[in-house]
Short mmCIF file of C-alpha atoms in Angstrom, two decimals:
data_model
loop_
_atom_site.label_atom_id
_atom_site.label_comp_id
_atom_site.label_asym_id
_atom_site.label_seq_id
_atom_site.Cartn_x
_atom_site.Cartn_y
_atom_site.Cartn_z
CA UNK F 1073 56.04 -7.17 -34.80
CA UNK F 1074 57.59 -8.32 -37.95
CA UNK F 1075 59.25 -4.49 -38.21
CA UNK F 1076 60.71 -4.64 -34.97
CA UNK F 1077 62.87 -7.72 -36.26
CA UNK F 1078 63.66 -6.14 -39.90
CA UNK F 1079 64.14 -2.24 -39.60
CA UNK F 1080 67.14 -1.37 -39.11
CA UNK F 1081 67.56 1.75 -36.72
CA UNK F 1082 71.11 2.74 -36.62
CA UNK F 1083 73.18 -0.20 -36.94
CA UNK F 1084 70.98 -1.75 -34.45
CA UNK F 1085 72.39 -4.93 -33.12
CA UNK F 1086 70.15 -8.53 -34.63
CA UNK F 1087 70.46 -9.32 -31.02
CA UNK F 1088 68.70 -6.05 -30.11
CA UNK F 1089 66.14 -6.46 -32.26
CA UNK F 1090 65.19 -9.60 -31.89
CA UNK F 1091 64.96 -9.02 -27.98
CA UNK F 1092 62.82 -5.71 -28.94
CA UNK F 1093 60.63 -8.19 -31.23
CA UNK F 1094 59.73 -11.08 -28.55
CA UNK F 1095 58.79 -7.93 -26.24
CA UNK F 1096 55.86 -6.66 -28.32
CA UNK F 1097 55.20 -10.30 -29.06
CA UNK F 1098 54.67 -10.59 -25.60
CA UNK F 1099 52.64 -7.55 -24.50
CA UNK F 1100 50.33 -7.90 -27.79
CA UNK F 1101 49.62 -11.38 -26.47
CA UNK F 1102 48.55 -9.89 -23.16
CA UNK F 1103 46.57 -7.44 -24.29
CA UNK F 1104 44.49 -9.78 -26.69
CA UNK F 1105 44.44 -11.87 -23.52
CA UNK F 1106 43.43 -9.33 -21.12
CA UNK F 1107 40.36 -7.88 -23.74
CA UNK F 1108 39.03 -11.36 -24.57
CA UNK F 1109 39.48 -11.93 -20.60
CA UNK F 1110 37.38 -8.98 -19.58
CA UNK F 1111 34.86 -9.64 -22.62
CA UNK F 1112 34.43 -13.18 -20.99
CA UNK F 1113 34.31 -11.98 -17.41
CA UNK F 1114 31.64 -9.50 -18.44
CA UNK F 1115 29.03 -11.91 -20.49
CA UNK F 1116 30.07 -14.17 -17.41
CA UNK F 1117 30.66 -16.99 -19.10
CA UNK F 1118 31.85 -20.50 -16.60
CA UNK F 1119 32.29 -23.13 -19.25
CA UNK F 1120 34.35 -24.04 -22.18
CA UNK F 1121 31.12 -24.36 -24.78
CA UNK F 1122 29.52 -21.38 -23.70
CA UNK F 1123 32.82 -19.55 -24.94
CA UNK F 1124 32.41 -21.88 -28.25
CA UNK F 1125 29.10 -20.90 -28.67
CA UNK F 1126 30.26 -16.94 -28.22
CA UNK F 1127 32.60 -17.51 -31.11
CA UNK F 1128 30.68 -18.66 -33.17
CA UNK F 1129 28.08 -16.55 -33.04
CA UNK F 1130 30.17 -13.92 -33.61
CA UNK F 1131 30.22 -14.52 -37.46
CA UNK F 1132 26.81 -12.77 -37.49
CA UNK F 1133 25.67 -15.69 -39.62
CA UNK F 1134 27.48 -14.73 -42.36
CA UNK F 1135 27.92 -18.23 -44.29
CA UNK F 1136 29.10 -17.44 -48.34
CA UNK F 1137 29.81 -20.22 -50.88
CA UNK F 1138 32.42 -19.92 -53.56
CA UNK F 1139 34.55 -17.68 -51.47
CA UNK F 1140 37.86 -18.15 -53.33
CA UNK F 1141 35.44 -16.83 -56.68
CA UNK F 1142 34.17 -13.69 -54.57
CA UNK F 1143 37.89 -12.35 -53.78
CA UNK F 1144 38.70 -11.68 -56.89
CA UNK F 1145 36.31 -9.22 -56.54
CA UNK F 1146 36.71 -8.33 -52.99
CA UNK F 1147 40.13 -7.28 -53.44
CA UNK F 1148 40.13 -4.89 -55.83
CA UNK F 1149 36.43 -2.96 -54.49
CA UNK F 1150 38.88 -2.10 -51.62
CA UNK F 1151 40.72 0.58 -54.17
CA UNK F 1152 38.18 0.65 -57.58
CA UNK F 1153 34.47 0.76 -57.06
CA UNK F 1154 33.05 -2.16 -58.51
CA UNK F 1155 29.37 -2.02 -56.70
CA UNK F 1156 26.18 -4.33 -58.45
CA UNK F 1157 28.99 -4.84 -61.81
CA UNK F 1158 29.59 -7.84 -59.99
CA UNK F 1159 26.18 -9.03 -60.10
CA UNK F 1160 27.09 -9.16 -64.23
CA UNK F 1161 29.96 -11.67 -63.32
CA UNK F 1162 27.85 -13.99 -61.09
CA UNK F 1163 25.25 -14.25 -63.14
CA UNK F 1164 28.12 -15.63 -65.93
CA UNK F 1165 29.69 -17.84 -63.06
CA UNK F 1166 26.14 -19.66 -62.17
CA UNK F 1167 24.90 -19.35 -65.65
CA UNK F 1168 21.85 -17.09 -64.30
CA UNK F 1169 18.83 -18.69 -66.74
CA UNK F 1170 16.49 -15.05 -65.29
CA UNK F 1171 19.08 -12.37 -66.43
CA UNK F 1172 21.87 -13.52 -69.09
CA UNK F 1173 24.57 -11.34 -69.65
CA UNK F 1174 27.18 -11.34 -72.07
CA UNK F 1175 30.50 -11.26 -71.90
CA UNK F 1176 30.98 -7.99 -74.13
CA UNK F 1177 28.88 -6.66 -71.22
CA UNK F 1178 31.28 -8.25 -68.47
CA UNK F 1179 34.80 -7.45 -69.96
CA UNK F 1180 33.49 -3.37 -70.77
CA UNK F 1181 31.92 -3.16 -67.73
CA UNK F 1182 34.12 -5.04 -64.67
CA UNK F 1183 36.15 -8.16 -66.29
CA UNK F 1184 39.14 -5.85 -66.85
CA UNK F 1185 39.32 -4.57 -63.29
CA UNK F 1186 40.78 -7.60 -61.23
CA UNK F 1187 43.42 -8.17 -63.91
CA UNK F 1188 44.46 -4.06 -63.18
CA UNK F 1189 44.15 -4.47 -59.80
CA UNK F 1190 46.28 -7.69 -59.74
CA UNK F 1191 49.71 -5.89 -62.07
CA UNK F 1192 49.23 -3.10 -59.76
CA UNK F 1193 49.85 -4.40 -57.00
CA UNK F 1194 52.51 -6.53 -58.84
CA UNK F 1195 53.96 -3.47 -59.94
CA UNK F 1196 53.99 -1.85 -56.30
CA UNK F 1197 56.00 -4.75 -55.42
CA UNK F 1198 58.55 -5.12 -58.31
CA UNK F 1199 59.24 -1.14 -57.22
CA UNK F 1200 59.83 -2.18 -53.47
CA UNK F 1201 61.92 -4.92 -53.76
CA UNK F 1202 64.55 -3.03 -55.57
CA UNK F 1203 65.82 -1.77 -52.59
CA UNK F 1204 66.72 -2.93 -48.71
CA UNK F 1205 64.43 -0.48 -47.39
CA UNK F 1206 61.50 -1.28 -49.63
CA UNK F 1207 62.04 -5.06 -49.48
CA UNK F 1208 61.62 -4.73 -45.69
CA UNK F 1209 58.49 -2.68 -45.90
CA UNK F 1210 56.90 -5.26 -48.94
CA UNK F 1211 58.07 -8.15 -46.62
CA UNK F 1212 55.69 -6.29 -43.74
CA UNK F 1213 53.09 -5.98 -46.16
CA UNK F 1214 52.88 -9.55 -46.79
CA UNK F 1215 53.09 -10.43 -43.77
CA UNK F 1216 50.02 -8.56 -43.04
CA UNK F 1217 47.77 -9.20 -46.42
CA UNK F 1218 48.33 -12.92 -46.38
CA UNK F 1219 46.49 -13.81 -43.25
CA UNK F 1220 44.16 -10.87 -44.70
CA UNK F 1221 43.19 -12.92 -47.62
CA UNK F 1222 43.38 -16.45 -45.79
CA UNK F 1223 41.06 -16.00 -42.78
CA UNK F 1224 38.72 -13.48 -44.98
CA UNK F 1225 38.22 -17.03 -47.32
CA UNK F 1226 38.66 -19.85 -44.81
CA UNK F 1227 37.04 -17.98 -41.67
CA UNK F 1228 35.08 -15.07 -42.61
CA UNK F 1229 34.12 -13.91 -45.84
CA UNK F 1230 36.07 -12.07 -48.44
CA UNK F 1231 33.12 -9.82 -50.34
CA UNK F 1232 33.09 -6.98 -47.70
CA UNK F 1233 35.97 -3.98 -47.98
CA UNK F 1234 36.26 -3.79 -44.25
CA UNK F 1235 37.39 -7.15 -44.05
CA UNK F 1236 40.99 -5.63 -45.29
CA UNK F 1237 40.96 -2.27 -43.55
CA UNK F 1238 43.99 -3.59 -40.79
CA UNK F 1239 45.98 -4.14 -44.02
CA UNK F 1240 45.36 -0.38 -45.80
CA UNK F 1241 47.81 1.08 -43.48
CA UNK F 1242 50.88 -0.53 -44.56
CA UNK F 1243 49.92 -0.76 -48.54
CA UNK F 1244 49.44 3.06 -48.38
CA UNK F 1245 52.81 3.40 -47.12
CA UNK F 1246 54.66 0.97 -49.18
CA UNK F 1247 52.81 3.57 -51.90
CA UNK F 1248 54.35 6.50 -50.56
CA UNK F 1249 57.16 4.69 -50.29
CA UNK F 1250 57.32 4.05 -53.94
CA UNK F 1251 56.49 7.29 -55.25
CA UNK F 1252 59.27 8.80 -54.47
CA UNK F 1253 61.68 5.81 -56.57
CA UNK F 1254 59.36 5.35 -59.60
CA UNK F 1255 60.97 7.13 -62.76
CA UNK F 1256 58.26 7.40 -65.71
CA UNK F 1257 60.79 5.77 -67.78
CA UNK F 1258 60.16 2.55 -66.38
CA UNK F 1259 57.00 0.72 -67.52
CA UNK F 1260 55.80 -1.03 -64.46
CA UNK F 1261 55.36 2.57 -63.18
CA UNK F 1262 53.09 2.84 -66.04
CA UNK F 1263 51.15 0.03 -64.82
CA UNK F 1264 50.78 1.44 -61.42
CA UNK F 1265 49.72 5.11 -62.95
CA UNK F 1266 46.95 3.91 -65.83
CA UNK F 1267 45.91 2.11 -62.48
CA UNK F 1268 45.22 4.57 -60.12
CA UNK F 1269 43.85 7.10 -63.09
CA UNK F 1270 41.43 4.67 -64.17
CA UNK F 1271 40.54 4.14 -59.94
CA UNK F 1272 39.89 7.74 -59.59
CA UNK F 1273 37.80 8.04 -62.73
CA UNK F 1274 35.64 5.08 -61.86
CA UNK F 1275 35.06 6.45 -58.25
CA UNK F 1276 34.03 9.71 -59.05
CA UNK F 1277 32.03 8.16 -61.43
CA UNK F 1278 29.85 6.44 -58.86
CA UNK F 1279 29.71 9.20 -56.37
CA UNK F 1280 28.41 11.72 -58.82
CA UNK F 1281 25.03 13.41 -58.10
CA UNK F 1282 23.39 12.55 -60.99
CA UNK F 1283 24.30 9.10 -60.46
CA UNK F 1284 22.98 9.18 -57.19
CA UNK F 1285 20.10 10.51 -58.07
CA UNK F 1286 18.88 7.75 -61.17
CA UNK F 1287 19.55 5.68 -58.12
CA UNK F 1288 17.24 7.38 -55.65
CA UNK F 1289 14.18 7.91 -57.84
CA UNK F 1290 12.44 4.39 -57.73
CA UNK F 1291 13.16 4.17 -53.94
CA UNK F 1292 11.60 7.41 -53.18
CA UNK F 1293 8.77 6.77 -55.39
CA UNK F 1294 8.12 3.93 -53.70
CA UNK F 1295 8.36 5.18 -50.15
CA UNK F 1296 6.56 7.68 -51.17
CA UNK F 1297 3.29 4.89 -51.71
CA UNK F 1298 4.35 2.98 -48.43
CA UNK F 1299 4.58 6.48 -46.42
CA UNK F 1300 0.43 7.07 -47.44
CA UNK F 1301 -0.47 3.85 -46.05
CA UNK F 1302 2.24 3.27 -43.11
CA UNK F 1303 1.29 3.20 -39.59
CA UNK F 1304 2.87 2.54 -36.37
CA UNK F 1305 4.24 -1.49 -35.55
CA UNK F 1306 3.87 -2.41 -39.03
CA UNK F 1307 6.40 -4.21 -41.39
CA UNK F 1308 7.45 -4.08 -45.16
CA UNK F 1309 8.94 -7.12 -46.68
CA UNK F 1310 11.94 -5.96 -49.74
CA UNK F 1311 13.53 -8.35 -51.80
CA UNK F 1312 16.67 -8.39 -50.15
CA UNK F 1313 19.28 -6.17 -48.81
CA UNK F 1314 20.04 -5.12 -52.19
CA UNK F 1315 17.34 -3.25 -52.72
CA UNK F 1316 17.38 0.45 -53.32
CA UNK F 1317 15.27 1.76 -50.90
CA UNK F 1318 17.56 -0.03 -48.31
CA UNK F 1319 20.61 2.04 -50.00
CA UNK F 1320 18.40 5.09 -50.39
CA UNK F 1321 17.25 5.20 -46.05
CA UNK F 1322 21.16 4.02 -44.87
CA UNK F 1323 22.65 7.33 -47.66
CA UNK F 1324 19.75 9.88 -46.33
CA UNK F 1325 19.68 8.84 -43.04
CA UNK F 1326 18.03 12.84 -42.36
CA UNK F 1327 16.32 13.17 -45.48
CA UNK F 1328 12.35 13.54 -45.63
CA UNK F 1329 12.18 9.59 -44.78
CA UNK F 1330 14.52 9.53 -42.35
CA UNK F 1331 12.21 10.82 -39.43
CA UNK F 1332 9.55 8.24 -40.47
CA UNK F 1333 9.98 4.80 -38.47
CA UNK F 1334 9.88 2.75 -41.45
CA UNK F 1335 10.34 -1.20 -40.41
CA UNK F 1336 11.74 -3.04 -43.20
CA UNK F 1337 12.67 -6.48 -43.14
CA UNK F 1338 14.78 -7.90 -46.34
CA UNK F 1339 12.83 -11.04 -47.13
CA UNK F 1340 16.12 -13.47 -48.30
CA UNK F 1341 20.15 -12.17 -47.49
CA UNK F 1342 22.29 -13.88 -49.81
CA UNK F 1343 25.68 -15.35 -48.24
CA UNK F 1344 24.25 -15.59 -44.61
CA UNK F 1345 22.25 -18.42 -42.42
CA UNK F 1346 19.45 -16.52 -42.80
CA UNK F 1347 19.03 -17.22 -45.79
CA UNK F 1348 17.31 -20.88 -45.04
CA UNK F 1349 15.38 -19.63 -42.48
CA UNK F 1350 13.23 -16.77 -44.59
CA UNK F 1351 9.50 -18.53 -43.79
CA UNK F 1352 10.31 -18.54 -40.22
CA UNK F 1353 11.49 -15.31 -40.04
CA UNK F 1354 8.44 -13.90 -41.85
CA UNK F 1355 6.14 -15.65 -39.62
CA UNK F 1356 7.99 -13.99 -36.95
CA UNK F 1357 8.03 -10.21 -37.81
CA UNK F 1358 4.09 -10.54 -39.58
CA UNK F 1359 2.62 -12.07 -36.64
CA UNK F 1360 4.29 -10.35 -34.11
CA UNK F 1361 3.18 -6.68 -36.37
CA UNK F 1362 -0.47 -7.81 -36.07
CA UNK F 1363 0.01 -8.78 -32.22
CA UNK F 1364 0.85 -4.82 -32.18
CA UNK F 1365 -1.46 -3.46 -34.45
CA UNK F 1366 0.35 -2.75 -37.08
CA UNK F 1367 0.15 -4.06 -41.20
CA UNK F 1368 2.19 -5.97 -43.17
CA UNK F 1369 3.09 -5.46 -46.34
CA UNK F 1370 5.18 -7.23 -48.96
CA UNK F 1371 7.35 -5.93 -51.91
CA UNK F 1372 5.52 -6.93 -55.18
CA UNK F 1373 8.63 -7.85 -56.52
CA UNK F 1374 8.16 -11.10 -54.33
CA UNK F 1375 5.46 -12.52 -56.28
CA UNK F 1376 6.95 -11.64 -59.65
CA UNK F 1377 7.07 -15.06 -61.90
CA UNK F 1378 10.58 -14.21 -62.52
CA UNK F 1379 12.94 -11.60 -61.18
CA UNK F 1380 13.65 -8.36 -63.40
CA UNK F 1381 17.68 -7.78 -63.89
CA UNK F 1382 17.37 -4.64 -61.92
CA UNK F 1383 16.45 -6.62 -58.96
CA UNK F 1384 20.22 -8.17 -58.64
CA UNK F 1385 18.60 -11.32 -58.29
CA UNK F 1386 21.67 -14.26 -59.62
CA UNK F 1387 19.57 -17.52 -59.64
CA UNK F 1388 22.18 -20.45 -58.11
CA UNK F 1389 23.32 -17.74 -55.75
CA UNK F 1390 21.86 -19.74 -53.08
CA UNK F 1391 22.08 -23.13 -52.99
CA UNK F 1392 19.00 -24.95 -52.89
CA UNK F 1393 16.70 -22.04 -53.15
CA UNK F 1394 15.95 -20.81 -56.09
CA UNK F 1395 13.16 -17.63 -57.54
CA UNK F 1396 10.46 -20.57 -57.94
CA UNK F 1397 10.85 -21.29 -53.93
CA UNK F 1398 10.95 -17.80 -52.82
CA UNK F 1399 8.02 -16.26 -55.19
CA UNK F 1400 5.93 -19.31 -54.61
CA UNK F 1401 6.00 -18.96 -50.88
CA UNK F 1402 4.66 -15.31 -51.06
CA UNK F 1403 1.75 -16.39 -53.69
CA UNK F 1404 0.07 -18.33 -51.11
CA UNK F 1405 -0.85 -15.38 -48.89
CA UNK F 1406 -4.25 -13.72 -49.52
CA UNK F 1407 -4.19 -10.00 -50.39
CA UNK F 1408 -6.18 -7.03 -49.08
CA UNK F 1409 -4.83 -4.21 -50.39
CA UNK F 1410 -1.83 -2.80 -52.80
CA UNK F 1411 -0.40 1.07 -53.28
CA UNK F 1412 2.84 2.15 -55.28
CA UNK F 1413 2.06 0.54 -58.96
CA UNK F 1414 3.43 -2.25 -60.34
CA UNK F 1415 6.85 -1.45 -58.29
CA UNK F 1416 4.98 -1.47 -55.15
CA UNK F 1417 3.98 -3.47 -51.83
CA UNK F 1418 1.22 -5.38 -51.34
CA UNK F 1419 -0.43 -6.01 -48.11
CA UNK F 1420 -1.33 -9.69 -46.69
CA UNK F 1421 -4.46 -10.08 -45.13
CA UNK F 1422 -5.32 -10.23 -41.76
CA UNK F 1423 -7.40 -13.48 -41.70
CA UNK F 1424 -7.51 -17.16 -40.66
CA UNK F 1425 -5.77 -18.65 -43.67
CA UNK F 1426 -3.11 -16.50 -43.34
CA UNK F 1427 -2.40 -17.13 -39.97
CA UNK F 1428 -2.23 -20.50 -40.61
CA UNK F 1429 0.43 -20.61 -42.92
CA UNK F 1430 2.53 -18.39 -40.96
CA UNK F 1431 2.25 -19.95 -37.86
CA UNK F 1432 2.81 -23.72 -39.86
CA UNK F 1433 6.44 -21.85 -40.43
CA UNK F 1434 6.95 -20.70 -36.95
#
């Protein structure tokens, strides 16, 4: 829309283009009209809070804290992989009393990313606005990245990469753009290039097979124990979505595991309702595995006295809930069996005392 109004096409008329702009105003109106129209018509909804009630549910109970501290993160994973580094930097923020960290640690590892991220981009848009053209196309950038960043901190959340996809388009192009007016004489396009050399370094860094594979071996280990005891309906409790055998099933999706209908349930997800609600939804998936036959077993990491660093636990995280509420909770169920070592699962009893506390959280 905003391009309509600025580009000039051939000594295009202001009067043209502004008549050319309130046209695709118009029809992109419609169209947002007509799909949320048909999405309404289709779940049939008839009343004003039933359509409330659809829009808010459609933030998948995501619910973060501290959202204007998580973009300055969230930004820059979009270009440089920045991955569990960031658990280093909350457990600074909340002062993390299970895992310190110090900041020799933070500024080697991640500190000094943000601050790149933040003169390249400042750097991209010296280069445009030397010139009509480029001003025009950094004006459409903005115009683009600011609601970006506003509704990703005041609506959604801003720690997810796909939250800024809509707004890759136009910074790759203002890139282009610049690339062919930078002159390695000038030292903001210095800026710009010990950027993106130390972005593809870093990336390939991550994606490396032998990096993937110190990543791998304690999940598969693990599955491996689970797979000797695993039958059908039955449920394993992890940590939380963090976990590696999580990472390990959603990479390998047709590896060896893949084929095996694993149920796992991630006991506590940081930065979502859920998060509040982890007895009940316990209750829920155990009793309803033992309705259908099947076990349930629980990571032993959730009866640990305190977490292990490797875990990417960050105590203060979650407000109000803290390792001492989440462990203790688990340490009340009697235990039958356990496979895997002391990285393993154990599995909760099938007996009246059990029972009882999980349906006293239903």
């Amino acid at each position: 829309v905003i391009f309509a109004f600025l580009w000039e096409d051939g000594g295009s008329l202001r009067g043209d283009r502004l008549r050319l702009t309130a046209q695709i105003s118009a029809w992109t109106v419609c169209a947002a009209a007509l799909a949320f129209g048909l999405a309404i018509l289709c779940n049939r909804f008839d009343s004003l809070a039933q359509i409330d009630r659809w829009v808010r549910q459609s933030s998948h109970q995501w619910s973060q804290t501290h959202r204007l501290v998580r973009l300055t993160t969230g930004l820059p994973r979009s270009l440089i992989a920045i991955q569990e580094q960031s658990i280093a930097l909350k457990r600074i923020y909340f002062h993390d009393p299970y895992a310190p960290v110090s900041w020799t640690h933070v500024l080697v590892t991640v500190a000094w990313k943000p601050p790149l991220f933040a003169l390249a981009m400042a750097a991209l848009g010296w280069i445009l606005a030397r010139t009509a053209d480029g001003r025009r196309l950094l004006i459409g950038i903005l115009c683009c990245w600011i609601p970006l960043i506003v509704f990703s901190v005041m609506v959604f959340e801003p720690g997810s990469i796909s939250r800024f996809l809509p707004g890759y388009a136009l910074l790759f192009a203002g890139l282009g753009y610049a690339a062919k007016k930078i002159s390695w004489k000038d030292p903001v396009v210095w800026t710009l290039g010990v950027f993106f050399a130390a972005m593809i370094a870093v990336n390939i860094s991550t994606v490396t097979p032998a990096a993937a594979e110190a990543r791998s071996q304690n999940a598969v280990k693990r599955l491996k124990a689970l797979h000797q005891v695993w039958k059908p309906n039955t449920v394993a409790v992890l940590l939380s979505y963090r976990d590696g055998i999580f990472t390990y099933l959603y990479v390998n999706q047709f590896g060896p595991f893949g084929r095996i209908p694993f149920h796992f349930l991630d006991a506590i997800e940081p930065g979502t309702l859920r998060e509040y609600q982890f007895r009940q939804d316990f209750s829920a998936a155990s009793l309803n595995a033992w309705q259908h036959g099947g076990d349930v077993w629980i990571s032993k990491r959730l009866v640990a006295t305190r977490p292990l660093p490797q875990w990417d636990w960050v105590e203060g995280d979650i407000p109000g809930i803290g390792w001492k509420d989440l462990s203790g909770y688990y340490r009340k169920f009697q235990i039958d069996a356990n496979v895997g070592g002391p990285d393993g699962f154990l599995r909760i009893a099938e007996d009246k005392s059990n029972r009882l506390l999980l349906l006293a959280r239903k």
